[in-house]
mmCIF file of C-alpha atoms in Angstrom:
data_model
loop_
_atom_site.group_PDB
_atom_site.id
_atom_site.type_symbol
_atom_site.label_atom_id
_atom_site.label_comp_id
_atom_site.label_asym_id
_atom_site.label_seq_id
_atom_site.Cartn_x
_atom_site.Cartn_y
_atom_site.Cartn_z
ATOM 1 C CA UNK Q 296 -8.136 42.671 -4.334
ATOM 2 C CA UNK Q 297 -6.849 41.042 -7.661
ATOM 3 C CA UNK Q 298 -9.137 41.221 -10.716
ATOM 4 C CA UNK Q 299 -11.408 38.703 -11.687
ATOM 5 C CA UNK Q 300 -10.446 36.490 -14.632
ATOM 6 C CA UNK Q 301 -11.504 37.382 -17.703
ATOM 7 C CA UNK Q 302 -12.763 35.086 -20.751
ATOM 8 C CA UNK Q 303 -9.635 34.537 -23.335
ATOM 9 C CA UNK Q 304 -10.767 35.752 -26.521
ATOM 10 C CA UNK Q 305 -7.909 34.658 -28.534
ATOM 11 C CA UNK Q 306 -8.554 30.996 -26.934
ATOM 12 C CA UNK Q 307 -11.758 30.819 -28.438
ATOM 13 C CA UNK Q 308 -10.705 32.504 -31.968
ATOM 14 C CA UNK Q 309 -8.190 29.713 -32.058
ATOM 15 C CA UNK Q 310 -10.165 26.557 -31.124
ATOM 16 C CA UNK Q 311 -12.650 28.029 -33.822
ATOM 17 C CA UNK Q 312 -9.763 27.958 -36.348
ATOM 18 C CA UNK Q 313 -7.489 24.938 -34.757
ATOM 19 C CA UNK Q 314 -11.595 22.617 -35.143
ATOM 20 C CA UNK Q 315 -11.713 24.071 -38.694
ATOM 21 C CA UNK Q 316 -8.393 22.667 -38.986
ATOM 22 C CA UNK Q 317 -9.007 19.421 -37.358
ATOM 23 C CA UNK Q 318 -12.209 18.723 -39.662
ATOM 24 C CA UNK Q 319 -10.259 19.705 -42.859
ATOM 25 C CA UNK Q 320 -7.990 17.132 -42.019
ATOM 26 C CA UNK Q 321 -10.151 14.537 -41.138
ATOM 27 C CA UNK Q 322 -12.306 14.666 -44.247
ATOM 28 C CA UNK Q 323 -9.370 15.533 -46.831
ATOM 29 C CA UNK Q 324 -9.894 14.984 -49.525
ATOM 30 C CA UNK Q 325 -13.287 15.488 -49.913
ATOM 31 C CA UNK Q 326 -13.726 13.492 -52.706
ATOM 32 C CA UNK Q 327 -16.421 10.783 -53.763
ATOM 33 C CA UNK Q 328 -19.176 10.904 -51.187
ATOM 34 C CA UNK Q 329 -21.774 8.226 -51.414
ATOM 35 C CA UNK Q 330 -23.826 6.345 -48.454
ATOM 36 C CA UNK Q 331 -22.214 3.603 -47.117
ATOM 37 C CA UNK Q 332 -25.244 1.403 -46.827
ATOM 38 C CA UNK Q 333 -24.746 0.889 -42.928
ATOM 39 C CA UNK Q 334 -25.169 4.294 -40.697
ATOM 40 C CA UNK Q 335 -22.585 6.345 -39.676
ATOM 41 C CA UNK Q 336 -22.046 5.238 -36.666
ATOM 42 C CA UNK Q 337 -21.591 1.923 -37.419
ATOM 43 C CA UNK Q 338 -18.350 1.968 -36.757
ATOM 44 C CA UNK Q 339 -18.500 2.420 -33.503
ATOM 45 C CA UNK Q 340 -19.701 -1.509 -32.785
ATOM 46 C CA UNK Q 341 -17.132 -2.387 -35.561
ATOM 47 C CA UNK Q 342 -14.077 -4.864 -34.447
ATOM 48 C CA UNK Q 343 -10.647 -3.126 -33.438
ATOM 49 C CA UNK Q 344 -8.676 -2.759 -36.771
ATOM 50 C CA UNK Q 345 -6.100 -5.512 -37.523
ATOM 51 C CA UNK Q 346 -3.348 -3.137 -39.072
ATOM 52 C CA UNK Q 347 -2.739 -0.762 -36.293
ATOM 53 C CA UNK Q 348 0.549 1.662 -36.896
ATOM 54 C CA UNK Q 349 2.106 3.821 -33.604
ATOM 55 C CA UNK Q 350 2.154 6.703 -35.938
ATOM 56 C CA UNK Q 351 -1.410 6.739 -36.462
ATOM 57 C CA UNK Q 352 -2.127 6.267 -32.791
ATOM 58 C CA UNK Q 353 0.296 9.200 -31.427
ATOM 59 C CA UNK Q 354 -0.712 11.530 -34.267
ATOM 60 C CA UNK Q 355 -4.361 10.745 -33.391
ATOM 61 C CA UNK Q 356 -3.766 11.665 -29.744
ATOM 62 C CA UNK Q 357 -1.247 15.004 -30.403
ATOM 63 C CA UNK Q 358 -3.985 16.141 -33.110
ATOM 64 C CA UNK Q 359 -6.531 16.380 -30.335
ATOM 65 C CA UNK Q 360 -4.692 17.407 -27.541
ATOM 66 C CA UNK Q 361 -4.862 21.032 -28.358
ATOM 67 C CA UNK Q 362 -8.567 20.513 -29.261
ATOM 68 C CA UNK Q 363 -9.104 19.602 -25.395
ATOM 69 C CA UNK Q 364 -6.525 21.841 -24.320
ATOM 70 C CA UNK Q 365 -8.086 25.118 -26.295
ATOM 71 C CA UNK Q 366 -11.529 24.106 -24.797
ATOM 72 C CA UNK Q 367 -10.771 24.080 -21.804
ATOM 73 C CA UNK Q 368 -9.011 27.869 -21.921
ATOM 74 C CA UNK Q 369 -12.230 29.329 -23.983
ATOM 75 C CA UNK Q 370 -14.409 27.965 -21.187
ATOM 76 C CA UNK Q 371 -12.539 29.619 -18.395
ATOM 77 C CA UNK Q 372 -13.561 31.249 -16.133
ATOM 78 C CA UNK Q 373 -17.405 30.284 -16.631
ATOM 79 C CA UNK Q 374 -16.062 26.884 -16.022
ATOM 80 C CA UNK Q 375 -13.843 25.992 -13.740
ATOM 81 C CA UNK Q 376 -12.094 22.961 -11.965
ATOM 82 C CA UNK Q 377 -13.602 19.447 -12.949
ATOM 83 C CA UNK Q 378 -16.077 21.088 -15.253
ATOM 84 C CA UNK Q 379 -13.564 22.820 -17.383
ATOM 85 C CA UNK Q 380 -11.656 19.858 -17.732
ATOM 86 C CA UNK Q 381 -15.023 17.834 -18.891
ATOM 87 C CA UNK Q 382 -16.096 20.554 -21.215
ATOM 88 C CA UNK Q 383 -12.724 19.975 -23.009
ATOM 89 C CA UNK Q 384 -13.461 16.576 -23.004
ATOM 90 C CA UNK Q 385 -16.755 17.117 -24.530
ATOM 91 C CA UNK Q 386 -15.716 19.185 -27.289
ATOM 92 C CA UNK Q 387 -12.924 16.476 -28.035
ATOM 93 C CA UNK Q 388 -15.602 13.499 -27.994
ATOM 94 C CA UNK Q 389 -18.066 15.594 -30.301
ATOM 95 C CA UNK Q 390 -15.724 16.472 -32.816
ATOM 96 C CA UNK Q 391 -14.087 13.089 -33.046
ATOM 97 C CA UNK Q 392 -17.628 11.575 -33.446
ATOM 98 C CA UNK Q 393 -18.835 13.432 -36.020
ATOM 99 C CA UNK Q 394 -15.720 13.584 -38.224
ATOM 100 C CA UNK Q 395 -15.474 10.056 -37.648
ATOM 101 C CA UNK Q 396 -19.330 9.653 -38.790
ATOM 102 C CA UNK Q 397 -19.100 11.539 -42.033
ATOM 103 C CA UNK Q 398 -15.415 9.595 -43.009
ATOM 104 C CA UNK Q 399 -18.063 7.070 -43.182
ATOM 105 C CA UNK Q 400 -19.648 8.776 -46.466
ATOM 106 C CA UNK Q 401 -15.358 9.177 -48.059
ATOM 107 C CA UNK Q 402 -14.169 5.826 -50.065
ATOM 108 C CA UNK Q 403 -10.654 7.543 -49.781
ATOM 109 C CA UNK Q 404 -11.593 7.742 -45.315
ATOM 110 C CA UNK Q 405 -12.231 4.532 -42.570
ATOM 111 C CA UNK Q 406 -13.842 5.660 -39.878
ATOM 112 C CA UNK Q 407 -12.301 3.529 -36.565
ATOM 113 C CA UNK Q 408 -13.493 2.994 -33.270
ATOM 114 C CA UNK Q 409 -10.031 2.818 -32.213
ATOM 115 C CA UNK Q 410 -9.182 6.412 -33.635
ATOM 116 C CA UNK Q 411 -12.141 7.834 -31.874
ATOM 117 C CA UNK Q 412 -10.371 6.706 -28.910
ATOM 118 C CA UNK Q 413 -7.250 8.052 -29.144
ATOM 119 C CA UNK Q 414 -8.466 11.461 -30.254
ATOM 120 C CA UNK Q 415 -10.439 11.433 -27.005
ATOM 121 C CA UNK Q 416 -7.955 10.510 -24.665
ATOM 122 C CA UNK Q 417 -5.959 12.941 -26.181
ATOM 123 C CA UNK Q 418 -8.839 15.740 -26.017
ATOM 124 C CA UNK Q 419 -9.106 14.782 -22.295
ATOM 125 C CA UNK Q 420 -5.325 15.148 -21.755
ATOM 126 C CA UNK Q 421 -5.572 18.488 -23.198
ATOM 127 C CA UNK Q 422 -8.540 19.434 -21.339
ATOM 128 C CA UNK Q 423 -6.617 18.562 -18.091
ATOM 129 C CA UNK Q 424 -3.610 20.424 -19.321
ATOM 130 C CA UNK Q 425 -5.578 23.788 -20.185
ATOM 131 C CA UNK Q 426 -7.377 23.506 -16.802
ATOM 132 C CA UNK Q 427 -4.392 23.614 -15.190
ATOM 133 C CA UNK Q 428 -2.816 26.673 -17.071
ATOM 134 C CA UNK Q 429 -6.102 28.280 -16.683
ATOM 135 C CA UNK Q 430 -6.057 28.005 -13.128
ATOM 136 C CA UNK Q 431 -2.995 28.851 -12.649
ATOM 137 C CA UNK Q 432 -3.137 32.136 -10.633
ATOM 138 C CA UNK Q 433 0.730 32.914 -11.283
ATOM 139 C CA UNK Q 434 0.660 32.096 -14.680
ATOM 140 C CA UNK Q 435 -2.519 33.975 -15.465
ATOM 141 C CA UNK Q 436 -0.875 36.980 -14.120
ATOM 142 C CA UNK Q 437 2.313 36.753 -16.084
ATOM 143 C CA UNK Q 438 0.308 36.113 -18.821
ATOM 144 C CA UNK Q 439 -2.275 39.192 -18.009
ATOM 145 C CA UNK Q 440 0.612 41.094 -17.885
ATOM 146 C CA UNK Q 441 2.466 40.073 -21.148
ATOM 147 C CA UNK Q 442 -0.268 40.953 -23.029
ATOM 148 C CA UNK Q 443 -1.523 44.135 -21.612
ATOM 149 C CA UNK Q 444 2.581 45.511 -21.528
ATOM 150 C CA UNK Q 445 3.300 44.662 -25.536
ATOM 151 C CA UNK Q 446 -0.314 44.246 -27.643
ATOM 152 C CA UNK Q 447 -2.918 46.133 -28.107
ATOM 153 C CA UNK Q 448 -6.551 45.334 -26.763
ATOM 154 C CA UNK Q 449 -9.205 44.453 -28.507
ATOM 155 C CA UNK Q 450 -10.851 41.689 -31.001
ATOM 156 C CA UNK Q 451 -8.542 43.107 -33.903
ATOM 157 C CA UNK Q 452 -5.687 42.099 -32.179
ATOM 158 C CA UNK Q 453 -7.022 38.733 -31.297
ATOM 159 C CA UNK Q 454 -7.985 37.835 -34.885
ATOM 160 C CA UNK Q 455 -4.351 39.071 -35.980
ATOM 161 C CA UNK Q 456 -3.115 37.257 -33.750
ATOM 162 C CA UNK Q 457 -4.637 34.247 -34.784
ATOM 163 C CA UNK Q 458 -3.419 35.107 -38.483
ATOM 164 C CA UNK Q 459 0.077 35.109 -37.567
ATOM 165 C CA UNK Q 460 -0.388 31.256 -35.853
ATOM 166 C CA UNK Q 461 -2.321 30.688 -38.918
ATOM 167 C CA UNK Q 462 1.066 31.927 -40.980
ATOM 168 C CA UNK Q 463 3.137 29.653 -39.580
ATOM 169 C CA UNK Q 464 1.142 26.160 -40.272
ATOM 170 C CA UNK Q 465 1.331 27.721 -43.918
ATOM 171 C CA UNK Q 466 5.478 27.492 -43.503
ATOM 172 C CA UNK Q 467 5.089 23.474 -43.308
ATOM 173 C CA UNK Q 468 3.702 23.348 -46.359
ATOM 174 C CA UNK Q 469 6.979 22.207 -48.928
ATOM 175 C CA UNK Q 470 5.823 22.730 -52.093
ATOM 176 C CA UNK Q 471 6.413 26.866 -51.446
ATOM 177 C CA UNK Q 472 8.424 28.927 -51.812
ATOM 178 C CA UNK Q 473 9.651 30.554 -48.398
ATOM 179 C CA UNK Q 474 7.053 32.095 -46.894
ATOM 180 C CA UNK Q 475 5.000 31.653 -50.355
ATOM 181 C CA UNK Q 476 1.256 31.540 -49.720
ATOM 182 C CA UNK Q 477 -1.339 32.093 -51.816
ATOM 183 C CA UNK Q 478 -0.883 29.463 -54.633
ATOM 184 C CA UNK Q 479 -4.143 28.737 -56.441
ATOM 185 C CA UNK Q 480 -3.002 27.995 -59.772
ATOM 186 C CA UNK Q 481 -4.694 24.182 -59.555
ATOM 187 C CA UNK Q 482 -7.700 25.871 -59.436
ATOM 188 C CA UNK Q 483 -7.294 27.625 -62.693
ATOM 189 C CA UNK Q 484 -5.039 26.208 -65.337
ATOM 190 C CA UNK Q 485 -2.091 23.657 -65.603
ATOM 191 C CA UNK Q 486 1.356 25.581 -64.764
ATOM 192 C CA UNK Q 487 3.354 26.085 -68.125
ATOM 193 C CA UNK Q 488 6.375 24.637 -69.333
ATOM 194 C CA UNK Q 489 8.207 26.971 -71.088
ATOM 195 C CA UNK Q 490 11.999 26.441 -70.051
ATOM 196 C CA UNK Q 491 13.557 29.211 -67.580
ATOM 197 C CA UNK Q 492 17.131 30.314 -66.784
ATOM 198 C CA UNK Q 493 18.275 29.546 -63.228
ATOM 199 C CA UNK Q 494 18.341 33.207 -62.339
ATOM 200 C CA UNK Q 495 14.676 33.609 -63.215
ATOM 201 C CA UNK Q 496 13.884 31.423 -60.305
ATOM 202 C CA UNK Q 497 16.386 33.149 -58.039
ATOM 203 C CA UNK Q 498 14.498 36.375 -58.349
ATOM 204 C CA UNK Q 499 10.973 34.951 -58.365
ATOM 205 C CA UNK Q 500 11.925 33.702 -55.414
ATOM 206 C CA UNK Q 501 13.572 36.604 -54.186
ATOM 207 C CA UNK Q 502 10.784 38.889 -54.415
ATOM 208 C CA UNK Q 503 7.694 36.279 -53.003
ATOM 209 C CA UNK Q 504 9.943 36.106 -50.194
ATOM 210 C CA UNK Q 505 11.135 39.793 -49.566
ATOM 211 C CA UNK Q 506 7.086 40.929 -50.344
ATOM 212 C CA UNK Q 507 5.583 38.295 -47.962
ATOM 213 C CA UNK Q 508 7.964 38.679 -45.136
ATOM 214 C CA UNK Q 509 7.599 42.200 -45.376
ATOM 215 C CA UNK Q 510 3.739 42.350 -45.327
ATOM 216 C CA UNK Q 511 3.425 39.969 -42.703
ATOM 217 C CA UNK Q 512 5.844 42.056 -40.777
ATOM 218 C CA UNK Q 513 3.880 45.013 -40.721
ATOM 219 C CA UNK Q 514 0.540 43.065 -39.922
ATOM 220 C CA UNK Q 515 2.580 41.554 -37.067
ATOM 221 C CA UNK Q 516 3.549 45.297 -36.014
ATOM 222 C CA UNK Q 517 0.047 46.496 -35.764
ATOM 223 C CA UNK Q 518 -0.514 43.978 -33.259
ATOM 224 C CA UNK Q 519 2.038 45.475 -30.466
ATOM 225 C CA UNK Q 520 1.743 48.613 -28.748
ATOM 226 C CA UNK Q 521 6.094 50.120 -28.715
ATOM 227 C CA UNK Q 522 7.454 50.111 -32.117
ATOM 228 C CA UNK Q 523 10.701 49.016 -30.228
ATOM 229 C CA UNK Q 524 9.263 46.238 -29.174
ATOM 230 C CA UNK Q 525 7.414 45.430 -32.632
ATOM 231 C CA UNK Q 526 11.071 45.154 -34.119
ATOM 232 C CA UNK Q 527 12.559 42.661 -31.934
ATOM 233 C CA UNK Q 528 9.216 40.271 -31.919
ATOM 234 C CA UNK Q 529 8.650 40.428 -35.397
ATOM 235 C CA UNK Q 530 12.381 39.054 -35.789
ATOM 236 C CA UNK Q 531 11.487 36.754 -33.162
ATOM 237 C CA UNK Q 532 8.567 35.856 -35.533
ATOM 238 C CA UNK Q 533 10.507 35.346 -38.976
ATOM 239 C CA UNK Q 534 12.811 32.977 -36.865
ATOM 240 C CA UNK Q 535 9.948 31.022 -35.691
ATOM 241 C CA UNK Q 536 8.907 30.765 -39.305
ATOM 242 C CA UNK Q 537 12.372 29.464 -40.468
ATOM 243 C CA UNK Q 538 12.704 26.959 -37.522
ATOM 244 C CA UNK Q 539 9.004 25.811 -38.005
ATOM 245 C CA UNK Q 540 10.182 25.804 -42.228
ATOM 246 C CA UNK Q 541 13.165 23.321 -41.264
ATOM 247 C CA UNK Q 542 11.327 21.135 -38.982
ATOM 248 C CA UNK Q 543 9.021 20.093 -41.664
ATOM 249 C CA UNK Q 544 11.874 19.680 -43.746
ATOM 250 C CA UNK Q 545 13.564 17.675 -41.416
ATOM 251 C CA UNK Q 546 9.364 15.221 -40.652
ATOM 252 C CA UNK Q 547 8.405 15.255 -43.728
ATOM 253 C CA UNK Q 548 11.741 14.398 -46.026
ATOM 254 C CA UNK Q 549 14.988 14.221 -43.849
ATOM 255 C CA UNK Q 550 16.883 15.674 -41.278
ATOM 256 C CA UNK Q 551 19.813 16.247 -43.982
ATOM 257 C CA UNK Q 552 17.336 17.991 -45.777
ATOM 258 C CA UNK Q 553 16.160 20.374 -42.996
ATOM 259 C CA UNK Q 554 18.162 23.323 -44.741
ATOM 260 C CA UNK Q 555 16.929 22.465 -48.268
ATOM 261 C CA UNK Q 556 14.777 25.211 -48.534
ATOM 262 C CA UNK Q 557 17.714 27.577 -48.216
ATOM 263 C CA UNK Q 558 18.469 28.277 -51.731
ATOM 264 C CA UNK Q 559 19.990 31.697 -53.099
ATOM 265 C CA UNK Q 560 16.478 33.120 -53.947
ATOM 266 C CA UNK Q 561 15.394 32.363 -50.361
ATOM 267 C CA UNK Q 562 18.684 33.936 -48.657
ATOM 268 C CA UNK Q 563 18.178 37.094 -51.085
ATOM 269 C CA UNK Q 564 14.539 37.426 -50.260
ATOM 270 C CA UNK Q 565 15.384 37.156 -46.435
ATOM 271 C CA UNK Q 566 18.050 40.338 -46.583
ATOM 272 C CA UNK Q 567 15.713 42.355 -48.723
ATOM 273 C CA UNK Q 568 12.313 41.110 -47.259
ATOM 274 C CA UNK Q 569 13.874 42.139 -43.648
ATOM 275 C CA UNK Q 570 14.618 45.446 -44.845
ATOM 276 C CA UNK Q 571 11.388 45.892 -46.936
ATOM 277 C CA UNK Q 572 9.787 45.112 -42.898
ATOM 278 C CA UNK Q 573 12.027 47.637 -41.245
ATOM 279 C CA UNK Q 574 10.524 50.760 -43.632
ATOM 280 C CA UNK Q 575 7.199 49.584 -43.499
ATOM 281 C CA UNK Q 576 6.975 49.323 -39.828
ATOM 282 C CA UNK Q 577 8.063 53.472 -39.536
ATOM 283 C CA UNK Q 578 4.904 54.379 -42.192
ATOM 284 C CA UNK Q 579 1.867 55.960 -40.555
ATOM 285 C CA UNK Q 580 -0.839 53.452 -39.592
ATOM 286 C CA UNK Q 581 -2.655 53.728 -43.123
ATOM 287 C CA UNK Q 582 0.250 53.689 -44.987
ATOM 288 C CA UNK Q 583 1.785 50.769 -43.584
ATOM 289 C CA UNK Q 584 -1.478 48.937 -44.094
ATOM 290 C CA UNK Q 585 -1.653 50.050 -47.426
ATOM 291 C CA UNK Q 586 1.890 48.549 -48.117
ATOM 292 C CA UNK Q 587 1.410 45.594 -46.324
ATOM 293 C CA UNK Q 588 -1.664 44.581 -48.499
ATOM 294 C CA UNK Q 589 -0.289 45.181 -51.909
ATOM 295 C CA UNK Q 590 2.815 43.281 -50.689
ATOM 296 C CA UNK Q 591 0.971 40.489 -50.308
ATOM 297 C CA UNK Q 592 -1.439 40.700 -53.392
ATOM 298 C CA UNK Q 593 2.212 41.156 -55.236
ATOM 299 C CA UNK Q 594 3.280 37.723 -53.744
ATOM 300 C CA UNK Q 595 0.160 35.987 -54.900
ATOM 301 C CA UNK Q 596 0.326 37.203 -58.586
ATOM 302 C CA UNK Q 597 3.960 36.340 -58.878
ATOM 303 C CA UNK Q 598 3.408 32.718 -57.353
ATOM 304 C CA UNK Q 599 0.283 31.861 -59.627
ATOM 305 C CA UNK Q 600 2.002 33.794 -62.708
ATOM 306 C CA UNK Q 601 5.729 32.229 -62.307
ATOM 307 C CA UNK Q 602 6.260 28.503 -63.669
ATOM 308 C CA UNK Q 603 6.920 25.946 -61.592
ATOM 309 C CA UNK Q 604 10.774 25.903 -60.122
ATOM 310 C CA UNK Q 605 12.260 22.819 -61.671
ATOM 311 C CA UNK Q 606 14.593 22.769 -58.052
ATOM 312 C CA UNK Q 607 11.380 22.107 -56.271
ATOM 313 C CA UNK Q 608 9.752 19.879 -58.270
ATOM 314 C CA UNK Q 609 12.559 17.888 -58.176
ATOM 315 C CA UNK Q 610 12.331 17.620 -54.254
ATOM 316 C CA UNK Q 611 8.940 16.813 -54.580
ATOM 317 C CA UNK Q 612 9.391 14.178 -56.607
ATOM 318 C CA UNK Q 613 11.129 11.377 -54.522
ATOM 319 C CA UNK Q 614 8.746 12.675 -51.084
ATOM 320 C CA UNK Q 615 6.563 9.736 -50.134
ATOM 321 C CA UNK Q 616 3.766 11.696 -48.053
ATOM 322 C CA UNK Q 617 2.453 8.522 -46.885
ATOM 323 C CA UNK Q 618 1.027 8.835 -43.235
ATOM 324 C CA UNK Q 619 1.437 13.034 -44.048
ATOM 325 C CA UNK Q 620 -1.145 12.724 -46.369
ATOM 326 C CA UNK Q 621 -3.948 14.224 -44.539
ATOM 327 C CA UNK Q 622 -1.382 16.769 -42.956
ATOM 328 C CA UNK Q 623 -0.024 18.017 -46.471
ATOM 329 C CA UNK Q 624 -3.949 18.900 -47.595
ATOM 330 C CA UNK Q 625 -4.337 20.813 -44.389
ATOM 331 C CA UNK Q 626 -0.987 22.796 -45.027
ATOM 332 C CA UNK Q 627 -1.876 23.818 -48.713
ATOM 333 C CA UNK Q 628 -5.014 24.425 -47.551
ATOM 334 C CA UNK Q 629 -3.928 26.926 -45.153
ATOM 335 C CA UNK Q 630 -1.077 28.292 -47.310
ATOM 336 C CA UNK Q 631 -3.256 28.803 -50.440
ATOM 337 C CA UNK Q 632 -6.297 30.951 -48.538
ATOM 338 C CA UNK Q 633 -4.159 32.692 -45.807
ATOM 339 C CA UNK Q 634 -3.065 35.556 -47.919
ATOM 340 C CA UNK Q 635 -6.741 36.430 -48.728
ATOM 341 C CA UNK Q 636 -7.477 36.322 -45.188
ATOM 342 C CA UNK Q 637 -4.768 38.687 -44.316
ATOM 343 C CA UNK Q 638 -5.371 41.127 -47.478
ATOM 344 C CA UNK Q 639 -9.454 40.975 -46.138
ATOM 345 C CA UNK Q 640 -7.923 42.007 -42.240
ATOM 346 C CA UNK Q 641 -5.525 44.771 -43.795
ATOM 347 C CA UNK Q 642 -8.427 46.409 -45.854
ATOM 348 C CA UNK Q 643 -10.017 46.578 -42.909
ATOM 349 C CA UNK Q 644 -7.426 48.688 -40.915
ATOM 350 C CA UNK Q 645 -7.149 51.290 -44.229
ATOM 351 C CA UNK Q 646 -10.753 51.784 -43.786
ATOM 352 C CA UNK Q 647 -11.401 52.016 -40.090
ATOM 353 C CA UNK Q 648 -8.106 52.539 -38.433
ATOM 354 C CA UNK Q 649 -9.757 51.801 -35.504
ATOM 355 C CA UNK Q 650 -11.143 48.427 -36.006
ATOM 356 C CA UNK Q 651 -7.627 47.218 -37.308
ATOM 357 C CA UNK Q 652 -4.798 47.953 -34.672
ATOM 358 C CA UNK Q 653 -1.672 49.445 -36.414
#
């Protein structure tokens, strides 16, 4: 008699982080609340917006299809069928109301009947969708199976899981460095302008890349169960990274930009960084943890100590973010706090080996 499904715990760590994401979005930038004078759902009664763009209408609709999709898999197997689907739905239509609402109290924000709709039809398309998967006896057993035969069990590998998803939005950020998170220095003081040689940049770049690649690596590693296996998917990872790097080249400036980010720093980092993964991932549990944290803290002094690279800020100049507006706050978001979130999951695997897998 085949098991009974089980509750995904990874599909409700990452609707918790993908609504988080969603309502960062939304309500970017956060800046100059103050009460509309009409309530916040006023909107809602409001005539259909005159300037209407198809970008805003598919972005609304992919933005909230893996809302509804997500849903849907966290609620399964409690609820199945039709009710699965609608709980999806549901979460889709509550979110979207309520972000919509407070845009109401953001000058920089307009709050639109019209987007509500969208997002909800694309919450209940993704609902459908993740109802479907869910149900899927086939698919839940190839997926059962993939799991159990290459990662470990347990919460810790859920939530490191959810890290490494986490990693990549941080790669469509393009105002980093190659896999450079951890950039805070707007929070502290204005970058300086001393002038730098060429090579200086090289090897800043070098190293954030080698030290990030190599700590995220390892944290990748102490996901899977074979070290075998932990080699060929955490390649399979850093190519992920790079294709996910050049798409948002390619979106957000041009497709004969889409290899602009591969500078000489970059390809040095990648050749060191690779090999800086392949003698971390030998190293006793501890160790390796060890490593992989002060890796990372490494990265995020050398980004918030180095100047600005002149090569970048060049780039950056003549990028119109335009409709990516929204989307480029949620990606520095994301790339500025992710190292602390991975340095916070690593300390936790040096000090209770088994809380952490590794």
């Amino acid at each position: 008699m085949p098991d009974s499904p089980r509750p995904s715990r990874l599909a409700r760590y990452l609707l918790l982080a993908y609504a988080a994401l969603v309502a960062y979005a939304s309500l970017y930038p956060f800046a100059g609340w103050r009460d509309p004078g009409v309530g916040a759902l006023a909107y809602l009664a409001a005539p259909l917006p005159r300037y209407v763009t198809a970008f805003d209408l598919v972005a609304n609709f992919l933005a909230y299809f893996p809302l509804g999709f997500l849903a849907a898999l966290a609620a399964y197997p409690v609820l199945r069928g039709w009710r699965g689907a609608a709980s999806g739905a549901l979460v889709a239509l509550v979110v979207s109301l309520s972000l919509e609402a407070l845009q109401s109290f953001l000058p920089a924000r307009i709050p639109s009947n019209l987007d509500l709709a969208t997002n909800v039809f694309g919450g209940i398309a993704g609902a459908f969708a993740g109802t479907l998967a869910a149900e899927s006896r086939a698919r839940e057993a190839r997926w059962r199976t993939f799991r159990e035969r290459l990662f470990r069990e347990g919460h810790a590998t859920d939530l490191g899981l959810v890290l490494l998803v986490l990693w990549l939005v941080s790669q469509l950020d393009p105002e980093t460095l190659l896999f450079g998170t951890g950039d805070v220095r707007d929070l502290f003081a204005a970058p300086t302008t001393t002038p730098y040689p060429p090579a200086f940049f090289v090897r800043v770049e070098a190293v954030v890349t080698a030290a990030n690649l190599g700590g995220v690596a390892i944290l990748a590693a102490g996901t899977l169960k074979s070290g075998e296996t932990a080699r060929r998917l955490v390649l399979t990872l850093v190519v992920v990274a790079i294709a996910v790097r050049s798409l948002a080249f390619a979106v957000l400036f041009s497709p004969q930009q889409m290899f602009a980010w591969a500078t000489p720093g970059a390809g040095i980092g990648l050749l060191a960084g690779i090999a800086v993964a392949a003698l971390g991932l030998s190293l006793p549990h501890r160790i390796g943890a060890a490593l992989a944290a002060l890796l990372l803290v490494a990265a995020i002094a050398i980004v918030n100590m180095a100047p600005e690279n002149p090569y970048v800020e060049y780039s950056l100049a003549v990028w119109q973010k335009g409709h990516f507006l929204n989307f480029h706050g949620l990606t520095r978001f994301v790339s500025s706090l992710w190292p602390f979130a991975a340095i916070a999951y690593l300390a936790v695997a040096i000090r209770r080996p088994g809380a952490v897998p590794g």
